[in-house]
PDB file of C-alpha atoms in Angstrom:
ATOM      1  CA  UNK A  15      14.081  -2.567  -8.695  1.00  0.00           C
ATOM      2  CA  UNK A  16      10.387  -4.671  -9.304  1.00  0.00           C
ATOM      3  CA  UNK A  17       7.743  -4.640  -7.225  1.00  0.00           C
ATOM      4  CA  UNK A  18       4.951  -6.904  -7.333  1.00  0.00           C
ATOM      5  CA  UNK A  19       1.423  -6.747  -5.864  1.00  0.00           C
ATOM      6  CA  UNK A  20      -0.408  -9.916  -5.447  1.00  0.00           C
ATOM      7  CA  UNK A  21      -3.637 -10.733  -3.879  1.00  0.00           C
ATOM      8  CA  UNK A  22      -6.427  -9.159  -5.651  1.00  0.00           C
ATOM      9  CA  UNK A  23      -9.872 -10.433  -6.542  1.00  0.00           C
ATOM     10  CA  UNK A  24     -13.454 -10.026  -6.314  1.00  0.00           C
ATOM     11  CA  UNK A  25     -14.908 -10.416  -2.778  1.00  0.00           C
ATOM     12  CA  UNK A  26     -18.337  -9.936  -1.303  1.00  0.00           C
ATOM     13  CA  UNK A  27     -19.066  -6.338   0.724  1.00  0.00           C
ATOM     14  CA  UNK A  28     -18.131  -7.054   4.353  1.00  0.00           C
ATOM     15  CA  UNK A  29     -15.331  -9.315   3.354  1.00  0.00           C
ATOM     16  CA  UNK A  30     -11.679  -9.476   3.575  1.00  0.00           C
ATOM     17  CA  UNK A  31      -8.710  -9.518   1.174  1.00  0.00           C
ATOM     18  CA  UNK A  32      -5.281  -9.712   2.132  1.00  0.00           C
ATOM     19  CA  UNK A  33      -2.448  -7.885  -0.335  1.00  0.00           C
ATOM     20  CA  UNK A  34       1.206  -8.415  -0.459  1.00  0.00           C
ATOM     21  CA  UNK A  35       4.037  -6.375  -2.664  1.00  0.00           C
ATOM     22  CA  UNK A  36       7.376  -8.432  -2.823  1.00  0.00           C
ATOM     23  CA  UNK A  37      10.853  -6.302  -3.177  1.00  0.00           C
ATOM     24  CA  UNK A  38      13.870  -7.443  -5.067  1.00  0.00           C
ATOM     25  CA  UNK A  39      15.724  -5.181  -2.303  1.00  0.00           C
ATOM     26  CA  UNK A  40      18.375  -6.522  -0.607  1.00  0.00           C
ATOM     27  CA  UNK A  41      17.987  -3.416   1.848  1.00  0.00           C
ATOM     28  CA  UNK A  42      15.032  -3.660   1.892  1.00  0.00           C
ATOM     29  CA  UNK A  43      13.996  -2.219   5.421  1.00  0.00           C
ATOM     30  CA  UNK A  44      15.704   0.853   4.192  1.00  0.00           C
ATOM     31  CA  UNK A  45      12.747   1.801   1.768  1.00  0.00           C
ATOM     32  CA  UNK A  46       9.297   3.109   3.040  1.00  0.00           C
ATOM     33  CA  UNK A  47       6.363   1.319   1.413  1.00  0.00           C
ATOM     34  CA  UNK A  48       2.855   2.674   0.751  1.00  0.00           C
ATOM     35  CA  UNK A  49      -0.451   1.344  -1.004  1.00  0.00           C
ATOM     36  CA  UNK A  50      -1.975   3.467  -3.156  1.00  0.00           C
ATOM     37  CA  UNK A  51      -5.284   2.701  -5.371  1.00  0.00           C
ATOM     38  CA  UNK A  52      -6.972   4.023  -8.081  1.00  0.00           C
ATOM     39  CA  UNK A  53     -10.418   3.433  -9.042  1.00  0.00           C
ATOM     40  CA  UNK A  54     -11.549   4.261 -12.995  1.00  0.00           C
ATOM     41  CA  UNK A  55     -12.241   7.816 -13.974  1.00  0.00           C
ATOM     42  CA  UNK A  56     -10.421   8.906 -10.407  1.00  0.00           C
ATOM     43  CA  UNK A  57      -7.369   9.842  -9.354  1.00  0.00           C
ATOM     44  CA  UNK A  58      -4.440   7.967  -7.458  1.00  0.00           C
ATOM     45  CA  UNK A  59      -4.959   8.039  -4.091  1.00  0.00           C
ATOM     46  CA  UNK A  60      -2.991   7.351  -0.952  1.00  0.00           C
ATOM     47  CA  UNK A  61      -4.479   3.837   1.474  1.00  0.00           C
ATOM     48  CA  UNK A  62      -1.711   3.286   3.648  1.00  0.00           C
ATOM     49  CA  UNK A  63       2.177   3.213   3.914  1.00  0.00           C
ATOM     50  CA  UNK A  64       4.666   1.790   6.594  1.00  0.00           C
ATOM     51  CA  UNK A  65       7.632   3.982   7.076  1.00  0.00           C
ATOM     52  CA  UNK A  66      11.357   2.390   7.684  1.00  0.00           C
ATOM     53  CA  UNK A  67      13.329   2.400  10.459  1.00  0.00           C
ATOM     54  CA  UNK A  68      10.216   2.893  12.622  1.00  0.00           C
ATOM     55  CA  UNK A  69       7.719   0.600  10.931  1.00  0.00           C
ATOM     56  CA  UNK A  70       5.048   3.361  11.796  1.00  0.00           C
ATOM     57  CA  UNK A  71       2.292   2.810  10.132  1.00  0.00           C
ATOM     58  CA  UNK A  72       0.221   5.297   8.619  1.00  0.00           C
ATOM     59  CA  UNK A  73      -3.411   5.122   6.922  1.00  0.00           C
ATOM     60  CA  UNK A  74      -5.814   7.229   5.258  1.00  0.00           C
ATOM     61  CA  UNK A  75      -9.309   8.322   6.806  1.00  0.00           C
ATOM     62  CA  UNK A  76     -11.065   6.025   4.553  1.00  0.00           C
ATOM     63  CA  UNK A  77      -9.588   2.656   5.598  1.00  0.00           C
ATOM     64  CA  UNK A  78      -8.381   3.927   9.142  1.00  0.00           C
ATOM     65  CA  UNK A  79      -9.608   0.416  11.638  1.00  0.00           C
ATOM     66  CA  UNK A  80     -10.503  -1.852   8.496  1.00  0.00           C
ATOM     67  CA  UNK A  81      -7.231  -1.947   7.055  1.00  0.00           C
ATOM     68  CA  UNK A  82      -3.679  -2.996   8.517  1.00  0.00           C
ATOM     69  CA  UNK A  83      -0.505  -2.807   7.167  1.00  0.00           C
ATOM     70  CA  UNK A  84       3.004  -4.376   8.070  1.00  0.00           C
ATOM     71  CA  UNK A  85       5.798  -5.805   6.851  1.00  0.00           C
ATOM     72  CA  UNK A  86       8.420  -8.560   6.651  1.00  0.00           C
ATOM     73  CA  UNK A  87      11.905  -7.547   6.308  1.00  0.00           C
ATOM     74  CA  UNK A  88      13.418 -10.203   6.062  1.00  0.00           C
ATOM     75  CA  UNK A  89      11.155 -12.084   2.882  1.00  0.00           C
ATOM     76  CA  UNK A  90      11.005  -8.121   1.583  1.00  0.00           C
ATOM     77  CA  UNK A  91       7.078  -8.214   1.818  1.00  0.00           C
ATOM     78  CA  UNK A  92       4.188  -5.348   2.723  1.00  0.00           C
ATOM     79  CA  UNK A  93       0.745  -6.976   2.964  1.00  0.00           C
ATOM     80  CA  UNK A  94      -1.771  -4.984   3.401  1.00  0.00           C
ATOM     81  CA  UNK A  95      -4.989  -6.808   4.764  1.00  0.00           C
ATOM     82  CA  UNK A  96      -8.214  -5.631   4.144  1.00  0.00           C
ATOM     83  CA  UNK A  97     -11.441  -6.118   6.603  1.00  0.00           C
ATOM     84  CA  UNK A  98     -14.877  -4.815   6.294  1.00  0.00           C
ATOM     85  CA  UNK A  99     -14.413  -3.932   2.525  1.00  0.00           C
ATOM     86  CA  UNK A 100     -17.144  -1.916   0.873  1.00  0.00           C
ATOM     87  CA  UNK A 101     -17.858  -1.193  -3.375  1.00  0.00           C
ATOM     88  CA  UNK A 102     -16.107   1.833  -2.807  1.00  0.00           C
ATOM     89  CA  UNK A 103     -13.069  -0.151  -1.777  1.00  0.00           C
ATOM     90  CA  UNK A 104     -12.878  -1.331  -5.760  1.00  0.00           C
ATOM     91  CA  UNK A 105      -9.638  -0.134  -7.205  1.00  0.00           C
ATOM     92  CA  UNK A 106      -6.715  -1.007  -8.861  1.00  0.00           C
ATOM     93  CA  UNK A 107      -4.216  -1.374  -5.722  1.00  0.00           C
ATOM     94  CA  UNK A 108      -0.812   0.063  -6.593  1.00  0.00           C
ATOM     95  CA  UNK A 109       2.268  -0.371  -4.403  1.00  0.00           C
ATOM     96  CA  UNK A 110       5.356   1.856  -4.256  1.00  0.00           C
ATOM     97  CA  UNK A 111       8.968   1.923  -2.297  1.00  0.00           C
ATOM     98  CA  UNK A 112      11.227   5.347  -1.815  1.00  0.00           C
ATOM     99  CA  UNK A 113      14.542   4.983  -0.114  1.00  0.00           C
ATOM    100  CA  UNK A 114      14.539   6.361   3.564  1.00  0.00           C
ATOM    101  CA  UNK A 115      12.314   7.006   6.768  1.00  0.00           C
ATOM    102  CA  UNK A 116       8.732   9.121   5.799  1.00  0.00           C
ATOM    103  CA  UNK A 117       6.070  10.787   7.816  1.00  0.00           C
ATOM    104  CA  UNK A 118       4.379  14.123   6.417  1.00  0.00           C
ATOM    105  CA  UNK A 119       5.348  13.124   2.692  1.00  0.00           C
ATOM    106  CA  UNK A 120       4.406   9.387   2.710  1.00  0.00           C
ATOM    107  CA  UNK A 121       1.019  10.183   1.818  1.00  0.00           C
ATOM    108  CA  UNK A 122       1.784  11.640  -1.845  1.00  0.00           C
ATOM    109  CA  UNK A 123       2.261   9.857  -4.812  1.00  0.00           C
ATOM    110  CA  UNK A 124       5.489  11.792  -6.222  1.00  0.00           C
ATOM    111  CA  UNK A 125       6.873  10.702  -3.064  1.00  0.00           C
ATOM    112  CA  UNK A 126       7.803   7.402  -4.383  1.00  0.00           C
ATOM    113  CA  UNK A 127      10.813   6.079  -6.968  1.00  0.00           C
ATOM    114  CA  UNK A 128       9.605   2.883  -7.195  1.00  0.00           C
ATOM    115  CA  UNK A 129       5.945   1.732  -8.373  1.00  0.00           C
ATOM    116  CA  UNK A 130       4.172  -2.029  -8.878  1.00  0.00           C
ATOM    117  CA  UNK A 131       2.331  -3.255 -11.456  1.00  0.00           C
ATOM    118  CA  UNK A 132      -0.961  -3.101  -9.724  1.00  0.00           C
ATOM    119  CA  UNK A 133      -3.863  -5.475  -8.490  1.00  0.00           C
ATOM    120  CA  UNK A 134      -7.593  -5.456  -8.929  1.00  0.00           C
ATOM    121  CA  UNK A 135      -9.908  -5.381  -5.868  1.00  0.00           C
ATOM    122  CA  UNK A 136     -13.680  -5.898  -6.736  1.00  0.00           C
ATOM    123  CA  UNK A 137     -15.514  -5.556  -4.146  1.00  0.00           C
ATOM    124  CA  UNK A 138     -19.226  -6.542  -5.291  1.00  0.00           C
ATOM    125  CA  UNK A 139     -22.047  -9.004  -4.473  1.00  0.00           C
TER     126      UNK A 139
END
């Protein structure tokens, strides 16, 4: 299983970035997806994940109304599309698949099987 997460960059504070992680799974709407980021000297931390089955999404209190998640089943693609980013926004953006539906769990890292490479978001004027 590979993962990649494309998309990153340096943008302006107040900008936009969209991400997107691409799946070499052929069932692919079976796996949950989340974005996670982690910024230097910090720990991983949980941005927002899109369960299967139910596509809910779900998004951490930091990004909540800035940030949108979805997917595309059928190219096996999560983009994750950024609005109204701020410096604290600037992270390595990680994203990660597990097999089945989530909900309380999809927020943890040890949740997830399956982890991409990462890509850098700068935010920065």
């Amino acid at each position: 299983v590979q993962l990649q997460a494309s998309g990153g960059g340096l943008v302006q504070p107040g900008g936009s970035l969209g991400l997107s992680c691409a799946a070499n799974l052929h069932t692919f709407s079976m796996y949950t997806v989340g974005w996670f980021r982690q910024a230097p000297g910090k720990e991983r931390e949980f941005v927002a994940g899109i369960s299967s089955r139910s596509n809910s999404p779900y998004y951490s209190d930091s990004v909540r109304d800035r940030f949108t998640i979805s997917r595309d089943n059928v190219k096996s693609t999560v983009s994750l599309q950024m609005n109204n980013l701020k410096p604290d926004d600037t992270a390595t953006y990680f994203c990660a698949a597990d097999w089945g539906p989530k909900s309380r769990n999809i927020y943890f890292t040890k949740t997830y099987q399956y982890w991409g490479q990462g890509t850098l978001v700068t935010v920065s004027s």
